[in-house]
Amino acid sequence: MAEKHVDEVSGIETTGHVWDGDLRELNKPLPKWWLYVFYVSIIWSIGYWIVYPAWPTLNGYTKGIWGYSQRQTVTDEIAAAKARQTKFVEGIKATPLADIQKKPDLFAFARAGGAAAFGDNCAPCHGRGAAGTVGYPNLNDDDWIWGGRLADIEKTLLHGIRSTHASTRISDMPKFGVDKLLKDSEISDVAEYVLSLSRRSTDAAAVPRGEKVFAQQCASCHGKDGKGMQQQGGPNLTDGIWLYGGRRADIVESIRTGRGGVMPHWEGRLDPVTIKMLTVYVHSLGGGVK
């Protein structure tokens, strides 16, 4: 048995471990308050194991004598929230789109629900604030290729643009350059004419040549004056709003490739009430036509 040794400086017994002939380890006990907290924690944990779900088993987990379930609590809270929303959901379902705005409580609920659905489904393309970016329309302005009335927006949401839906909106701009429908010089002239519609042309000689080509190839969708045709999905070319950019190089590329972006259809993916709320929300952003 090792001989007991007490440290001369501190008066505390050592453990008997010695290093380098004279370095000893003190055997100083933990503070009593720490030990008491430790013992209480052990007792509390045993009580917790008995009262609450704690131990995993082959078929699940121990339920505890109170049968408490956090998952069930969350499920109940969600069910309660849905129950509180039922009257609003049923109200939206039964109310025509044009009349939802006339009912403040219903309108506020539809906007909130539409904003949530927009964040989940639309924001990846149109942005969180719906301001869009190159190739993705800004939904805050009043420039609408397919119309900005409530019914127009709802139809676009339901059927999409160039999507796989049987009733999708389609505006297939030809690939004038890729498919060799126009020569490079003709594309250049048309681009110059398009620039002239917003008073930005820098080549006066090319404008009349481009106007002739425009009348033959483009006016059927964009209109003779270039102000667009919503029934055809033809954008207005006379303003300063450009989906793919309004620089000369951007316009040339649009004529050359036809662009042809796709918006998915949401009918069958989102329920009718959610699509209604999305319609109300997008329309309320500021650019919706009354």
Short mmCIF file of C-alpha atoms in Angstrom, two decimals:
data_model
loop_
_atom_site.label_atom_id
_atom_site.label_comp_id
_atom_site.label_asym_id
_atom_site.label_seq_id
_atom_site.Cartn_x
_atom_site.Cartn_y
_atom_site.Cartn_z
CA MET A 1 0.00 0.00 0.00
CA ALA A 2 1.32 3.43 -0.94
CA GLU A 3 2.27 5.64 1.98
CA LYS A 4 -0.03 8.62 2.54
CA HIS A 5 1.54 11.93 1.78
CA VAL A 6 0.23 15.41 2.66
CA ASP A 7 1.41 18.42 0.72
CA GLU A 8 3.30 20.71 3.04
CA VAL A 9 2.15 23.97 1.37
CA SER A 10 -1.60 23.32 0.91
CA GLY A 11 -2.12 20.68 3.57
CA ILE A 12 -4.00 18.48 1.10
CA GLU A 13 -3.33 14.75 0.74
CA THR A 14 -1.82 13.70 -2.59
CA THR A 15 -2.90 10.79 -4.81
CA GLY A 16 0.43 9.00 -4.63
CA HIS A 17 1.33 9.80 -8.23
CA VAL A 18 4.83 11.23 -8.52
CA TRP A 19 6.59 12.71 -11.57
CA ASP A 20 10.23 13.63 -11.91
CA GLY A 21 10.86 12.54 -8.34
CA ASP A 22 9.19 15.49 -6.63
CA LEU A 23 6.07 16.54 -8.61
CA ARG A 24 2.92 15.21 -6.88
CA GLU A 25 -0.79 15.31 -7.74
CA LEU A 26 -3.15 16.76 -5.13
CA ASN A 27 -6.23 14.75 -4.23
CA LYS A 28 -8.49 17.74 -3.76
CA PRO A 29 -12.20 16.84 -3.69
CA LEU A 30 -14.81 18.69 -5.75
CA PRO A 31 -16.84 21.43 -4.02
CA LYS A 32 -19.86 20.03 -2.18
CA TRP A 33 -22.25 22.31 -4.07
CA TRP A 34 -21.02 20.86 -7.37
CA LEU A 35 -21.53 17.31 -6.14
CA TYR A 36 -25.04 18.11 -4.90
CA VAL A 37 -25.97 19.59 -8.30
CA PHE A 38 -24.54 16.50 -9.99
CA TYR A 39 -26.58 14.15 -7.78
CA VAL A 40 -29.75 16.17 -8.31
CA SER A 41 -29.19 16.07 -12.07
CA ILE A 42 -28.94 12.28 -11.96
CA ILE A 43 -32.17 12.03 -9.99
CA TRP A 44 -33.88 14.49 -12.34
CA SER A 45 -32.75 12.55 -15.43
CA ILE A 46 -34.13 9.32 -14.05
CA GLY A 47 -37.44 11.06 -13.41
CA TYR A 48 -37.40 12.47 -16.94
CA TRP A 49 -36.82 9.01 -18.43
CA ILE A 50 -39.88 7.74 -16.54
CA VAL A 51 -42.22 10.64 -17.26
CA TYR A 52 -41.32 11.64 -20.86
CA PRO A 53 -40.38 9.76 -24.05
CA ALA A 54 -36.69 9.02 -23.80
CA TRP A 55 -35.31 5.67 -24.91
CA PRO A 56 -35.30 4.40 -28.50
CA THR A 57 -36.60 0.88 -29.07
CA LEU A 58 -36.80 -1.47 -32.03
CA ASN A 59 -40.38 -0.38 -32.72
CA GLY A 60 -40.17 3.29 -31.82
CA TYR A 61 -39.39 4.74 -28.40
CA THR A 62 -40.57 4.63 -24.79
CA LYS A 63 -43.69 6.77 -24.38
CA GLY A 64 -43.27 7.76 -20.75
CA ILE A 65 -46.03 7.57 -18.12
CA TRP A 66 -47.53 10.87 -19.37
CA GLY A 67 -47.63 9.74 -23.00
CA TYR A 68 -46.32 13.12 -24.14
CA SER A 69 -45.38 13.58 -27.82
CA GLN A 70 -43.83 16.75 -29.22
CA ARG A 71 -44.75 15.58 -32.71
CA GLN A 72 -48.38 15.25 -31.70
CA THR A 73 -48.27 18.68 -30.08
CA VAL A 74 -47.05 20.25 -33.32
CA THR A 75 -49.65 18.29 -35.31
CA ASP A 76 -52.40 19.55 -33.01
CA GLU A 77 -51.17 23.13 -33.28
CA ILE A 78 -51.15 22.93 -37.08
CA ALA A 79 -54.65 21.44 -37.08
CA ALA A 80 -55.86 24.22 -34.78
CA ALA A 81 -54.31 26.87 -37.03
CA LYS A 82 -55.97 25.34 -40.09
CA ALA A 83 -59.29 25.23 -38.25
CA ARG A 84 -59.02 28.96 -37.51
CA GLN A 85 -58.31 29.58 -41.20
CA THR A 86 -61.22 27.50 -42.45
CA LYS A 87 -63.70 30.36 -42.70
CA PHE A 88 -61.23 32.44 -44.73
CA VAL A 89 -60.31 29.54 -47.01
CA GLU A 90 -63.97 28.75 -47.62
CA GLY A 91 -64.65 32.43 -48.16
CA ILE A 92 -61.95 32.70 -50.83
CA LYS A 93 -63.19 29.53 -52.48
CA ALA A 94 -66.75 30.90 -52.69
CA THR A 95 -65.91 34.52 -53.59
CA PRO A 96 -65.22 35.64 -57.17
CA LEU A 97 -61.74 37.08 -57.66
CA ALA A 98 -63.03 40.57 -58.36
CA ASP A 99 -64.99 40.63 -55.09
CA ILE A 100 -62.20 39.49 -52.75
CA GLN A 101 -60.74 43.00 -52.70
CA LYS A 102 -64.08 44.34 -51.50
CA LYS A 103 -63.85 42.33 -48.27
CA PRO A 104 -60.96 43.70 -46.15
CA ASP A 105 -60.49 40.64 -43.91
CA LEU A 106 -60.66 38.23 -46.83
CA PHE A 107 -58.36 40.42 -48.92
CA ALA A 108 -55.76 40.64 -46.13
CA PHE A 109 -55.82 36.85 -45.67
CA ALA A 110 -55.54 36.25 -49.42
CA ARG A 111 -52.57 38.61 -49.70
CA ALA A 112 -50.78 36.96 -46.77
CA GLY A 113 -51.41 33.47 -48.13
CA GLY A 114 -50.42 34.56 -51.63
CA ALA A 115 -47.17 36.09 -50.34
CA ALA A 116 -46.28 32.81 -48.62
CA ALA A 117 -47.07 30.78 -51.74
CA PHE A 118 -45.11 33.25 -53.87
CA GLY A 119 -42.05 32.89 -51.66
CA ASP A 120 -42.20 29.10 -51.93
CA ASN A 121 -42.95 28.77 -55.63
CA CYS A 122 -42.31 31.98 -57.58
CA ALA A 123 -39.53 33.88 -55.84
CA PRO A 124 -36.72 31.66 -57.23
CA CYS A 125 -37.40 33.19 -60.66
CA HIS A 126 -39.15 36.51 -59.99
CA GLY A 127 -37.24 37.40 -56.82
CA ARG A 128 -38.50 37.84 -53.26
CA GLY A 129 -39.81 41.30 -54.09
CA ALA A 130 -41.17 40.17 -57.48
CA ALA A 131 -38.93 42.71 -59.26
CA GLY A 132 -37.67 40.03 -61.65
CA THR A 133 -34.38 39.99 -63.50
CA VAL A 134 -33.16 39.34 -67.05
CA GLY A 135 -35.50 36.73 -68.53
CA TYR A 136 -37.94 36.87 -65.61
CA PRO A 137 -40.66 39.56 -65.68
CA ASN A 138 -41.01 42.30 -63.10
CA LEU A 139 -44.46 41.89 -61.54
CA ASN A 140 -44.47 45.32 -59.88
CA ASP A 141 -44.79 47.45 -63.00
CA ASP A 142 -47.75 47.86 -65.34
CA ASP A 143 -46.18 46.18 -68.37
CA TRP A 144 -47.94 42.84 -68.91
CA ILE A 145 -47.29 40.67 -71.96
CA TRP A 146 -50.43 38.60 -71.36
CA GLY A 147 -52.52 41.18 -69.50
CA GLY A 148 -52.55 42.36 -65.90
CA ARG A 149 -56.20 41.95 -64.96
CA LEU A 150 -57.07 39.46 -62.23
CA ALA A 151 -58.48 36.98 -64.77
CA ASP A 152 -55.36 37.33 -66.95
CA ILE A 153 -52.99 36.68 -64.05
CA GLU A 154 -55.03 33.71 -62.87
CA LYS A 155 -54.98 32.17 -66.35
CA THR A 156 -51.22 32.62 -66.61
CA LEU A 157 -50.75 30.96 -63.21
CA LEU A 158 -53.05 28.09 -64.09
CA HIS A 159 -51.69 27.32 -67.56
CA GLY A 160 -48.16 28.73 -67.59
CA ILE A 161 -46.19 30.06 -70.55
CA ARG A 162 -44.97 27.51 -73.09
CA SER A 163 -45.44 24.85 -70.40
CA THR A 164 -46.62 21.26 -70.72
CA HIS A 165 -50.24 22.24 -69.94
CA ALA A 166 -52.68 21.56 -72.77
CA SER A 167 -54.01 25.13 -72.55
CA THR A 168 -50.69 26.87 -71.96
CA ARG A 169 -50.15 30.38 -73.29
CA ILE A 170 -47.92 30.20 -76.35
CA SER A 171 -46.02 32.98 -78.12
CA ASP A 172 -43.32 31.29 -80.16
CA MET A 173 -41.09 33.98 -81.58
CA PRO A 174 -39.24 32.48 -84.54
CA LYS A 175 -35.50 31.93 -84.29
CA PHE A 176 -34.79 34.23 -87.19
CA GLY A 177 -31.04 33.80 -87.03
CA VAL A 178 -30.66 30.25 -85.78
CA ASP A 179 -33.12 28.91 -88.39
CA LYS A 180 -31.72 31.18 -91.13
CA LEU A 181 -35.06 32.92 -91.67
CA LEU A 182 -33.31 36.28 -91.90
CA LYS A 183 -29.82 37.28 -92.93
CA ASP A 184 -27.51 38.83 -90.36
CA SER A 185 -27.83 42.18 -92.14
CA GLU A 186 -31.63 41.99 -91.97
CA ILE A 187 -31.51 41.16 -88.26
CA SER A 188 -29.24 44.15 -87.73
CA ASP A 189 -31.64 46.42 -89.63
CA VAL A 190 -34.67 45.16 -87.68
CA ALA A 191 -32.85 45.77 -84.41
CA GLU A 192 -32.11 49.32 -85.52
CA TYR A 193 -35.76 49.86 -86.40
CA VAL A 194 -36.85 48.51 -83.00
CA LEU A 195 -34.45 50.94 -81.34
CA SER A 196 -36.01 53.76 -83.36
CA LEU A 197 -39.41 52.99 -81.83
CA SER A 198 -38.07 54.31 -78.54
CA ARG A 199 -35.98 57.02 -80.22
CA ARG A 200 -32.66 55.29 -79.63
CA SER A 201 -31.53 54.49 -83.16
CA THR A 202 -28.08 55.63 -84.24
CA ASP A 203 -28.23 54.44 -87.86
CA ALA A 204 -30.83 56.38 -89.79
CA ALA A 205 -30.11 54.52 -93.04
CA ALA A 206 -30.87 51.13 -91.49
CA VAL A 207 -34.24 52.14 -90.00
CA PRO A 208 -36.34 52.11 -93.22
CA ARG A 209 -34.81 48.80 -94.30
CA GLY A 210 -35.58 47.32 -90.90
CA GLU A 211 -39.12 48.73 -90.98
CA LYS A 212 -39.88 46.75 -94.13
CA VAL A 213 -38.62 43.51 -92.60
CA PHE A 214 -40.51 44.27 -89.38
CA ALA A 215 -43.76 44.74 -91.27
CA GLN A 216 -43.32 41.39 -92.99
CA GLN A 217 -42.00 39.29 -90.11
CA CYS A 218 -42.85 40.93 -86.77
CA ALA A 219 -45.95 43.11 -87.02
CA SER A 220 -48.35 40.16 -86.83
CA CYS A 221 -47.41 39.70 -83.15
CA HIS A 222 -45.98 43.05 -82.07
CA GLY A 223 -48.45 45.20 -84.03
CA LYS A 224 -47.75 47.57 -86.90
CA ASP A 225 -46.73 50.28 -84.44
CA GLY A 226 -44.65 47.89 -82.29
CA LYS A 227 -46.83 48.46 -79.21
CA GLY A 228 -47.51 44.78 -78.76
CA MET A 229 -50.54 42.53 -78.89
CA GLN A 230 -51.59 40.86 -75.65
CA GLN A 231 -53.76 38.30 -77.39
CA GLN A 232 -50.64 37.09 -79.18
CA GLY A 233 -48.28 37.54 -76.24
CA GLY A 234 -46.31 40.10 -78.25
CA PRO A 235 -44.43 42.59 -76.03
CA ASN A 236 -44.55 46.35 -76.44
CA LEU A 237 -41.31 47.42 -78.15
CA THR A 238 -41.83 51.16 -77.78
CA ASP A 239 -41.32 51.57 -74.03
CA GLY A 240 -38.26 51.22 -71.82
CA ILE A 241 -39.17 47.84 -70.33
CA TRP A 242 -37.27 44.88 -71.77
CA LEU A 243 -37.48 41.30 -70.55
CA TYR A 244 -34.10 40.30 -71.98
CA GLY A 245 -32.45 43.71 -72.06
CA GLY A 246 -32.89 46.72 -74.32
CA ARG A 247 -29.37 47.24 -75.59
CA ARG A 248 -28.78 46.76 -79.30
CA ALA A 249 -26.85 43.53 -78.68
CA ASP A 250 -29.72 42.22 -76.53
CA ILE A 251 -32.29 42.97 -79.20
CA VAL A 252 -30.17 41.35 -81.90
CA GLU A 253 -29.86 38.22 -79.75
CA SER A 254 -33.63 38.14 -79.14
CA ILE A 255 -34.29 38.29 -82.88
CA ARG A 256 -31.60 35.73 -83.61
CA THR A 257 -32.64 33.10 -81.03
CA GLY A 258 -36.30 33.87 -80.31
CA ARG A 259 -35.52 33.45 -76.58
CA GLY A 260 -38.60 31.39 -75.59
CA GLY A 261 -38.56 31.32 -71.79
CA VAL A 262 -40.86 28.91 -69.96
CA MET A 263 -43.10 29.46 -66.95
CA PRO A 264 -44.51 26.28 -65.37
CA HIS A 265 -48.23 25.82 -64.99
CA TRP A 266 -49.55 25.59 -61.44
CA GLU A 267 -52.91 23.96 -62.06
CA GLY A 268 -52.73 20.54 -60.42
CA ARG A 269 -49.61 21.54 -58.46
CA LEU A 270 -51.26 24.12 -56.23
CA ASP A 271 -54.84 23.91 -54.99
CA PRO A 272 -57.43 26.35 -56.42
CA VAL A 273 -57.56 28.49 -53.26
CA THR A 274 -53.77 28.95 -53.25
CA ILE A 275 -53.82 29.94 -56.92
CA LYS A 276 -56.56 32.45 -56.13
CA MET A 277 -54.49 33.91 -53.29
CA LEU A 278 -51.43 34.07 -55.54
CA THR A 279 -53.48 35.92 -58.14
CA VAL A 280 -54.67 38.46 -55.58
CA TYR A 281 -51.15 38.92 -54.22
CA VAL A 282 -49.47 39.42 -57.62
CA HIS A 283 -52.25 41.78 -58.72
CA SER A 284 -51.84 43.82 -55.52
CA LEU A 285 -48.10 44.40 -56.00
CA GLY A 286 -48.86 47.60 -57.84
CA GLY A 287 -48.90 46.73 -61.51
CA GLY A 288 -52.18 44.88 -61.71
CA VAL A 289 -54.77 46.37 -64.06
CA LYS A 290 -58.02 47.29 -62.32
#
